[in-house]
XYZ file of C-alpha atoms in Angstrom:
428
model
C -12.172 26.218 -21.613
C -10.142 23.203 -21.274
C -10.804 21.133 -17.939
C -9.259 17.665 -16.905
C -9.980 16.092 -13.650
C -7.686 13.336 -12.361
C -8.960 11.046 -9.721
C -6.042 10.918 -6.937
C -7.982 9.025 -4.418
C -11.746 8.555 -2.686
C -12.882 11.811 -2.664
C -9.684 13.694 -3.836
C -9.809 15.276 -7.598
C -6.963 16.857 -8.886
C -8.238 19.263 -11.029
C -6.776 21.337 -14.232
C -7.931 23.954 -15.850
C -6.715 27.321 -17.846
C -6.956 30.880 -18.243
C -6.442 32.388 -21.344
C -3.105 34.579 -22.296
C -5.608 37.133 -23.379
C -8.298 36.720 -20.373
C -5.206 37.201 -18.199
C -3.407 40.231 -19.864
C -6.792 42.202 -19.606
C -6.740 40.926 -15.555
C -3.125 43.028 -15.785
C -4.315 45.497 -17.034
C -6.950 46.220 -14.912
C -4.245 45.637 -11.894
C -2.111 48.349 -13.659
C -4.902 51.001 -13.790
C -5.773 50.420 -10.275
C -2.217 50.219 -8.896
C -0.309 52.567 -10.956
C -0.429 55.740 -8.663
C 1.616 52.803 -6.200
C 4.748 52.811 -8.005
C 7.579 55.306 -8.161
C 9.472 55.667 -11.621
C 12.235 57.971 -12.266
C 11.359 60.559 -14.960
C 7.457 59.687 -14.710
C 4.819 61.862 -12.397
C 3.427 59.812 -9.975
C 0.513 57.239 -12.274
C 2.030 57.884 -15.253
C 4.817 55.466 -15.839
C 3.503 52.847 -18.809
C 2.688 49.160 -17.541
C 5.637 48.168 -20.119
C 8.028 50.883 -18.289
C 6.654 49.235 -14.677
C 7.057 45.931 -15.583
C 10.514 46.314 -16.916
C 11.973 48.250 -13.609
C 9.652 45.692 -11.268
C 9.551 42.762 -13.551
C 6.589 40.898 -15.197
C 5.405 39.363 -12.222
C 4.747 42.467 -10.353
C 1.030 42.361 -11.020
C 0.653 38.829 -11.399
C -0.905 37.913 -7.684
C -3.250 40.553 -7.728
C -4.167 39.006 -11.450
C -4.637 35.893 -10.251
C -6.850 36.593 -7.162
C -9.233 38.433 -9.881
C -9.468 35.125 -12.808
C -9.132 32.390 -10.055
C -13.201 32.421 -8.742
C -14.604 32.579 -11.709
C -12.322 30.525 -13.547
C -12.054 27.892 -11.015
C -15.864 27.447 -10.221
C -16.737 27.922 -14.395
C -14.202 24.164 -13.923
C -16.158 23.141 -11.652
C -18.716 23.472 -13.658
C -17.913 21.929 -16.702
C -16.060 18.783 -14.857
C -19.194 18.254 -12.885
C -17.379 18.127 -9.256
C -19.109 18.978 -6.506
C -16.620 20.370 -3.875
C -17.097 20.365 -0.101
C -14.059 22.083 1.189
C -11.520 25.382 -0.115
C -9.206 23.900 -2.738
C -5.384 23.427 -2.402
C -4.354 25.250 -5.708
C -1.343 26.007 -7.768
C -0.248 28.191 -10.849
C 2.148 26.961 -13.025
C 5.201 28.943 -14.412
C 3.529 32.159 -16.495
C 4.889 32.919 -19.525
C 3.936 36.211 -21.910
C 1.356 34.767 -24.914
C 0.040 31.461 -23.210
C -2.716 30.359 -20.950
C -2.064 30.543 -17.281
C -2.657 26.977 -16.004
C -3.930 25.854 -12.207
C -3.995 22.636 -10.694
C -6.641 22.565 -8.175
C -7.123 19.494 -5.643
C -10.235 19.496 -4.815
C -12.483 17.559 -2.072
C -15.238 16.056 -3.365
C -18.991 15.117 -1.575
C -18.282 11.560 -0.508
C -21.046 9.086 -1.584
C -23.823 7.399 0.187
C -24.992 4.104 0.515
C -28.579 5.000 1.895
C -29.981 2.006 4.784
C -33.767 1.917 6.255
C -35.283 5.505 5.821
C -38.436 4.846 5.354
C -40.311 2.819 8.582
C -37.917 4.129 10.970
C -38.956 3.690 14.982
C -38.290 6.317 17.740
C -40.143 6.626 20.864
C -42.701 8.891 21.468
C -41.500 11.940 22.507
C -43.595 14.093 24.926
C -43.580 17.229 27.100
C -46.199 17.979 29.114
C -46.949 21.658 30.999
C -47.400 21.719 34.198
C -49.113 24.057 36.859
C -45.528 25.066 38.048
C -44.508 25.388 34.893
C -47.538 28.375 34.549
C -46.372 29.653 37.829
C -42.808 29.940 37.027
C -43.040 31.895 34.059
C -45.452 33.962 35.207
C -42.813 34.701 38.153
C -40.086 35.198 36.153
C -42.370 38.130 34.686
C -43.021 39.030 38.082
C -39.641 39.267 39.298
C -38.573 41.352 36.239
C -41.556 44.005 36.888
C -40.697 44.523 40.760
C -39.126 47.264 42.000
C -35.570 48.075 43.861
C -36.156 49.293 46.956
C -33.098 50.151 49.335
C -33.409 48.786 53.038
C -31.382 50.518 55.765
C -32.826 48.708 59.058
C -30.979 45.095 58.371
C -28.104 43.025 57.370
C -27.815 41.351 54.130
C -30.604 38.884 53.296
C -30.352 35.955 50.657
C -32.394 37.488 47.123
C -31.275 40.767 48.225
C -29.246 42.503 45.397
C -25.731 43.747 47.159
C -24.269 47.019 45.503
C -20.517 46.580 46.635
C -16.753 47.637 45.564
C -14.222 44.743 45.471
C -11.010 43.648 44.850
C -9.648 40.484 44.890
C -6.128 39.084 45.807
C -4.083 35.839 45.343
C -1.256 35.539 47.659
C -1.143 39.109 48.614
C -1.588 39.829 44.610
C -4.526 41.752 43.128
C -5.141 40.063 40.235
C -6.353 41.158 36.734
C -10.197 41.649 36.896
C -10.829 41.038 40.083
C -11.679 44.587 40.520
C -15.289 46.263 40.549
C -16.835 49.116 41.990
C -21.060 49.585 42.245
C -21.108 46.086 41.234
C -24.866 44.714 41.948
C -24.916 41.485 43.113
C -27.766 39.185 43.741
C -27.144 36.875 46.542
C -28.296 33.445 45.765
C -27.994 33.956 42.376
C -24.412 32.174 41.655
C -23.256 34.756 39.675
C -19.854 34.471 41.640
C -17.531 32.347 42.585
C -19.135 29.384 44.650
C -19.158 30.635 48.801
C -18.942 34.530 47.721
C -22.194 35.160 48.243
C -22.597 33.614 51.468
C -20.803 35.198 53.367
C -22.158 38.828 52.475
C -25.722 37.196 54.391
C -25.563 39.460 57.151
C -23.530 42.028 56.615
C -24.472 45.400 56.768
C -24.713 48.543 54.757
C -21.401 50.497 54.932
C -19.438 47.697 56.133
C -15.872 46.344 54.966
C -15.594 42.474 55.049
C -12.974 39.731 53.924
C -14.248 37.090 51.275
C -12.231 34.098 51.461
C -13.162 31.159 48.392
C -11.229 28.906 46.398
C -11.372 29.517 42.789
C -12.685 26.101 41.264
C -10.193 23.795 39.196
C -11.557 23.952 36.333
C -12.080 28.168 36.073
C -11.632 29.864 32.551
C -8.780 31.066 34.032
C -5.559 28.952 34.409
C -3.703 31.189 36.968
C -6.400 31.345 39.251
C -8.039 27.669 38.608
C -7.213 26.026 42.025
C -6.246 29.001 44.044
C -7.291 30.476 47.132
C -8.416 33.778 47.124
C -9.058 36.984 49.057
C -11.494 39.484 48.278
C -11.763 42.815 50.054
C -15.343 43.899 49.846
C -17.133 46.987 50.633
C -21.197 46.782 51.004
C -22.353 50.423 49.746
C -26.320 49.421 49.758
C -28.618 46.698 50.039
C -31.491 46.156 48.025
C -34.776 44.181 47.600
C -37.417 43.495 45.278
C -40.558 44.570 46.025
C -42.951 42.546 44.165
C -45.982 43.702 41.987
C -49.573 42.001 42.709
C -50.455 39.430 40.476
C -53.774 41.227 39.676
C -55.966 42.413 36.485
C -53.186 45.259 36.466
C -50.061 43.423 36.539
C -51.640 41.443 33.355
C -52.555 44.945 31.680
C -49.045 45.686 32.199
C -46.785 42.932 30.672
C -49.489 41.638 27.957
C -51.998 42.548 25.779
C -54.824 40.816 28.337
C -57.131 43.159 30.788
C -57.662 40.123 33.426
C -55.233 37.750 34.900
C -56.572 35.068 34.270
C -56.665 35.724 30.411
C -52.990 36.320 30.860
C -52.231 33.217 32.755
C -54.368 30.738 30.368
C -51.948 32.828 27.594
C -48.709 31.591 29.205
C -50.312 28.114 29.529
C -50.771 28.063 26.034
C -47.915 29.305 24.782
C -45.501 27.092 26.801
C -47.892 24.283 25.279
C -47.106 26.079 21.824
C -43.422 25.738 22.611
C -43.695 22.194 24.421
C -45.263 20.710 21.131
C -42.215 22.665 18.949
C -39.736 20.978 21.194
C -41.167 17.535 20.989
C -41.748 17.739 16.973
C -38.202 18.893 16.116
C -36.718 16.325 18.586
C -38.403 13.422 17.153
C -37.600 14.728 13.789
C -34.290 14.347 14.814
C -33.900 11.257 16.517
C -35.681 10.076 12.826
C -32.743 11.764 10.904
C -30.207 10.447 13.178
C -31.243 6.797 12.903
C -31.390 7.443 9.119
C -27.684 8.534 9.256
C -27.282 4.895 11.644
C -28.401 3.211 8.727
C -26.514 4.979 6.115
C -22.912 3.811 5.538
C -20.407 6.579 4.068
C -17.616 8.662 5.060
C -16.458 12.357 5.877
C -13.312 13.946 3.826
C -10.706 15.529 6.734
C -11.043 18.292 4.895
C -15.064 18.431 4.768
C -14.599 17.960 8.623
C -12.699 20.828 8.846
C -14.528 23.414 6.580
C -17.509 22.702 8.950
C -15.505 23.531 11.629
C -14.696 26.807 10.470
C -18.322 27.087 9.524
C -19.154 26.991 13.105
C -15.774 28.985 14.474
C -16.809 31.828 12.317
C -20.362 31.607 13.527
C -19.095 31.533 17.154
C -17.038 34.482 16.396
C -19.472 36.667 14.941
C -21.655 36.095 17.825
C -19.657 36.610 20.293
C -18.294 39.823 18.136
C -21.637 41.587 19.831
C -20.468 41.634 22.589
C -17.126 43.263 21.642
C -15.008 40.101 21.826
C -12.797 38.582 19.089
C -11.552 34.727 19.756
C -8.558 35.991 20.380
C -9.819 37.584 23.449
C -12.099 35.016 23.940
C -9.558 32.578 23.719
C -6.785 34.087 26.652
C -10.230 34.741 28.740
C -11.225 31.076 28.725
C -7.451 29.816 28.952
C -7.979 27.903 25.626
C -5.986 26.912 22.614
C -7.487 27.652 18.778
C -6.703 23.438 18.366
C -8.411 23.105 22.005
C -11.209 24.953 20.866
C -12.089 23.445 17.607
C -11.502 20.670 19.058
C -14.930 20.906 21.163
C -16.677 21.624 17.675
C -16.024 18.421 16.293
C -18.620 16.006 16.979
C -21.194 18.633 16.486
C -19.620 19.092 12.776
C -19.550 15.556 12.361
C -23.219 15.330 13.260
C -24.400 18.305 10.849
C -22.351 17.227 7.936
C -23.814 13.227 8.144
C -27.393 14.685 8.175
C -26.801 16.961 5.223
C -25.405 14.578 2.959
C -28.013 11.688 4.189
C -30.879 14.062 4.002
C -29.502 14.690 -0.137
C -29.264 11.548 -0.967
C -32.754 10.521 0.452
C -33.722 13.380 -1.875
C -31.850 12.684 -4.746
C -33.629 8.751 -4.242
C -36.481 10.211 -4.163
C -36.461 12.473 -6.727
C -37.848 15.104 -4.255
C -38.110 18.602 -6.042
C -39.255 22.319 -4.643
C -41.217 23.752 -8.064
C -41.220 27.587 -8.822
C -44.799 28.171 -6.849
C -43.488 26.419 -3.739
C -40.794 29.027 -3.929
C -42.734 31.602 -4.672
C -44.776 30.670 -1.845
C -41.810 30.855 0.838
C -41.466 34.197 -0.879
C -44.841 35.360 0.453
C -44.497 34.112 3.762
C -41.107 35.697 4.183
C -42.332 39.414 2.686
C -45.145 39.315 5.302
C -42.991 37.925 7.973
C -40.495 41.302 6.971
C -43.353 43.183 6.299
C -42.206 43.521 2.330
C -43.295 43.774 -0.711
C -43.298 40.985 -2.715
C -41.018 42.597 -5.886
C -39.010 44.278 -3.362
C -37.906 40.762 -1.683
C -37.501 39.350 -5.007
C -35.112 42.240 -6.236
C -32.704 42.054 -2.825
C -32.479 38.258 -3.320
C -29.960 37.266 -5.603
C -30.174 34.211 -8.047
C -27.723 32.479 -5.336
C -29.747 33.181 -2.387
C -32.931 32.175 -4.231
C -31.479 28.830 -5.552
C -30.536 28.250 -1.656
C -34.056 28.910 -0.903
C -35.222 26.047 -3.102
C -33.052 23.732 -1.466
C -33.853 24.085 1.870
C -37.565 23.488 0.587
C -36.476 20.221 -0.838
C -34.657 19.367 2.476
C -37.633 20.575 4.514
C -39.924 17.950 2.154
C -37.127 15.066 2.608
C -37.622 15.078 6.200
C -41.128 15.673 6.269
C -41.740 12.420 4.047
C -39.525 10.244 6.147
C -41.338 11.730 9.573
C -44.397 10.489 7.458
C -43.450 7.585 7.026
C -41.709 6.568 10.802
C -43.506 4.831 12.971
C -43.531 6.506 16.685
C -44.188 4.195 19.345
């Protein structure tokens, strides 16, 4: 493949490459076979019109777009490999005029990985991070399990108290007009949880079962729905039922129900052990991050705008996937929170910069130190993965693509790099 690259500006390269006339004609023919039935040509049965006839009837360009989409990814990837360019964002690609019998020439504006000038990364000094698990922490964790396993009992002989579950019907009004999303039936509201607008739950304390009450509140100025932010509202509420939690006794029976232990003392000791393990892991992670942050501060580099936008794209896409599990999409989320896509993306700018910065510096350190992960290290990691997912090792290897296996190798190399700078750091 004939490839030419030209440095346009810092971290921006113009890449010129081509697809042979034969290869492009083959792609066009595949598109023709796939789409022949879509074209209605007088005198021909559906799907039987020859390619040349369709091209004459609709112009030769009728198959170009899909053919380009088919050949471009492979051609672009090969051009990057041949030129040794490491792209860090989606390129801007143009195609020259397509002429029958001639190669198709593409030009791509490619954002390349910025150069990193490393500063000090060995002997970095950071403050010691430590988290102590207290008796109160243990009691709080056990209390949460106790609350989770409580029974809800209906009470008829008193009014709503703090901590109760009030089963309510409600409808909200602003200026005597009901607003969207302000109505609910059979809603179980824990009094004192802070789940509703400030001031709402407190006004239900002292209300009897079956009573109707008007709850007056003011929406916070920073409320997610712009049309309600800062507005006074009245909720018409009916208390249908009052429930209280009956907490189980903290004894051996409780321990056996919520854990694999037979006695409460064993269960409590295990809770402490898990909290201490989590505290150690948190301290270790935060110490590593502090050391990496110092290495980043000591390095010099510039993040190209296109690279930053691409990383924000990744963060937004991950967010969209997470909320999809809750039945939401980004458009719905924007309406609910009163944001625009611009303001939504802006909130991830610093996070994206931090992620890119850490990645660039760690990769530069890895290269400077010649850190690699050999086949045996990858193999050991795959063995651990197979155990974790309860799979046979051979089946796991078959399920992983070459790209995924290579990514595992790269992740191991980055972790070895982190371990190296952490082991060489001074924690005081």
